[in-house]
Each structure stands twice: as structure tokens, then as C-alpha cells.
XYZ file of C-alpha atoms in Angstrom:
175
model
C 87.200 98.181 130.158
C 84.906 95.230 130.756
C 81.406 94.564 129.465
C 79.011 93.312 132.130
C 75.741 94.668 130.784
C 77.438 98.062 130.545
C 81.035 99.183 130.040
C 83.248 99.707 133.072
C 85.818 102.492 133.228
C 88.990 101.673 131.229
C 92.002 100.583 133.305
C 95.666 100.249 132.484
C 96.785 96.618 132.445
C 100.362 96.756 131.133
C 102.862 99.484 131.966
C 106.521 100.359 132.229
C 107.355 100.862 128.564
C 109.256 103.729 126.950
C 106.462 104.467 124.489
C 102.894 103.588 123.713
C 102.230 100.146 122.273
C 101.386 100.022 118.587
C 99.883 97.372 116.341
C 98.202 95.498 119.183
C 97.198 91.985 118.116
C 95.184 89.475 120.141
C 93.992 85.884 120.107
C 91.989 83.675 122.484
C 92.564 79.937 122.852
C 89.985 77.235 123.594
C 90.919 77.334 127.305
C 89.873 80.965 127.613
C 93.309 82.583 127.658
C 93.792 85.968 125.991
C 97.135 86.443 124.226
C 98.457 89.847 123.161
C 101.413 90.944 121.083
C 102.438 94.493 120.239
C 105.298 96.639 119.046
C 106.793 98.965 121.647
C 106.337 102.433 120.203
C 109.821 103.906 120.680
C 112.105 100.880 120.335
C 110.288 98.648 117.851
C 110.660 95.641 120.173
C 107.889 93.036 119.864
C 106.306 91.932 123.152
C 103.974 89.151 124.315
C 101.786 88.737 127.386
C 98.712 86.731 128.354
C 95.957 86.450 130.972
C 92.837 84.422 131.595
C 90.264 86.191 129.420
C 87.653 86.463 132.178
C 90.180 88.231 134.430
C 92.048 90.222 131.778
C 90.667 93.491 133.130
C 92.845 93.052 136.262
C 96.441 94.249 135.750
C 97.937 91.724 138.210
C 96.471 88.806 136.216
C 98.695 89.481 133.190
C 101.953 87.607 132.732
C 105.094 89.702 132.796
C 105.523 90.995 129.216
C 108.405 89.319 127.395
C 110.325 90.571 124.385
C 110.193 87.951 121.646
C 113.427 87.051 119.825
C 114.075 89.373 116.923
C 116.623 89.378 114.142
C 116.651 93.167 114.047
C 116.040 95.843 116.653
C 113.267 97.383 114.565
C 110.046 95.357 114.461
C 106.511 96.337 113.570
C 103.039 95.028 112.816
C 102.960 91.845 114.926
C 100.126 89.393 114.368
C 99.472 86.527 116.792
C 97.965 83.101 116.129
C 97.212 80.232 118.532
C 96.125 76.683 117.690
C 94.074 74.157 119.696
C 97.241 72.534 121.104
C 98.367 75.836 122.634
C 101.155 76.575 120.154
C 101.498 80.330 119.702
C 103.103 82.026 116.697
C 103.793 85.710 116.187
C 104.501 87.034 112.713
C 106.114 90.471 112.559
C 107.775 92.727 110.043
C 111.200 94.291 109.932
C 110.227 97.079 107.566
C 113.587 98.662 106.746
C 117.334 98.101 106.343
C 119.255 94.981 105.349
C 117.188 92.552 107.456
C 113.843 93.769 106.127
C 111.205 91.121 105.662
C 108.559 89.092 107.480
C 109.559 86.847 110.398
C 107.768 84.294 112.568
C 108.592 83.117 116.104
C 106.844 80.361 118.024
C 106.356 79.261 121.631
C 104.903 76.050 123.008
C 105.013 77.031 126.708
C 102.979 80.243 127.044
C 105.927 82.441 126.139
C 108.565 81.096 128.545
C 110.777 80.065 125.626
C 110.661 81.072 121.962
C 112.029 79.743 118.706
C 114.598 81.783 116.877
C 113.076 84.102 114.257
C 112.376 82.413 110.937
C 112.363 84.682 107.900
C 109.362 83.812 105.727
C 109.816 86.747 103.369
C 113.213 88.219 102.498
C 112.355 91.691 101.202
C 115.984 92.345 100.241
C 116.119 89.226 98.041
C 112.996 90.256 96.131
C 114.279 93.819 95.800
C 111.586 95.531 97.872
C 112.262 98.842 99.579
C 110.173 97.881 102.620
C 107.790 95.255 103.961
C 105.103 95.454 106.630
C 102.371 93.143 107.838
C 98.834 94.346 107.225
C 95.993 94.809 109.600
C 93.987 91.548 109.716
C 92.027 91.179 106.514
C 94.350 93.352 104.420
C 97.036 92.244 102.002
C 100.705 92.883 102.558
C 101.844 96.310 101.492
C 105.344 96.278 100.138
C 107.324 98.314 97.683
C 108.291 96.172 94.729
C 107.606 95.528 91.117
C 107.716 91.758 90.672
C 104.757 89.568 89.746
C 106.332 86.648 91.646
C 106.587 88.855 94.718
C 102.896 89.722 94.523
C 102.001 86.031 94.298
C 104.209 85.312 97.339
C 102.516 88.065 99.322
C 99.101 86.597 98.568
C 100.321 83.124 99.581
C 101.717 84.396 102.898
C 98.519 86.304 103.622
C 96.549 83.084 103.116
C 98.922 81.179 105.401
C 98.702 83.761 108.164
C 94.990 84.588 108.078
C 92.952 82.258 105.870
C 94.382 78.787 106.601
C 93.160 76.999 109.753
C 95.492 77.566 112.713
C 96.337 73.858 113.024
C 97.632 73.666 109.465
C 99.673 76.847 109.910
C 101.248 75.434 113.082
C 102.060 72.173 111.271
C 103.880 74.218 108.637
C 105.707 76.050 111.442
C 106.937 72.725 112.855
C 108.401 71.843 109.466
C 110.161 75.196 109.269
């Protein structure tokens, strides 16, 4: 739907997926582009697409959704961040199994190419049963009993949501 003094009727803008999208996350850059990431409901694949924000209500204006590189076939809870230089990062969780943890991927060309996933939290190494990213403004929820793990979660939350985007992207370049 679009607001133009009153709400228009909702329209579908992205289609062709096996299940409903979950954990939709969005960001807008200084050039007026709207970026979305989401987890595909049945497969757990993480996707990315973008459109000019003022035309985002038109389905044909959206880029073809792309699956971001993943270290595991089961992803959840993506969160997207864009800086003033146009660098885009998506953090996502692999909540279960041996690869469980928090990962980040990055693109510098509007999603045409992506970095390989970088594991920023290894939930297996810290002996957690699961790990998921929170909704914006929440802390990580993870099963574990270590004080060091709790401190790490708070640090990662600050990096992903409280630190200016430019600083986060600089850290990503180092990684």
C-alpha cells in the first residue's frame, strides 16, 4: 500500500516463492532506494531485493530477488544495514544444527555479487543450543549459560543496531 494522503489498496510486489516471507527487514539509503531482506518461509533461504522507494509500490520496479550466500540451508531472522557509500550488509541466524550461529554477508553492487558468509557468532563453540537474531531493538535470544556469551551478545547487538552504519561497514571490510 502507498500513503498519498490516504492509504491505497495493498498490492503484491514480490512473488514466486514456496512459502510466505518471514522476518522482513528493510533499510533506505540516502539516494532513496528501499532494500529488503527476508527468510523464505518453507526453505529458510535468505533473499534480497530493492527498488526506488518512491516507486516501490509497483511490482515491476523491484529487482529480481536473489538468494544471498549461506553457510547452511536453514537461515532465519535477517537484518539489513546500508551505509552512505551504498555498502549493504545482511546479518542472519542459522538457529540449529552444527553450523548454528550468526553470519553476515555484504554486497557493494546492489546485490549483484555477495561476500561469502562470515560467522560473527559461533553458537556451537560457546555451547549454545540455538541462536537467533532479534527484532530490531531487542537483544539476542540464545540458549546458553555463559557470562562471556552474554557479554558477546550485547556487543554484537551494539555493532548491528547501535553503532553508526559507517563504522559497522568499516569493521566489515576488516573482516
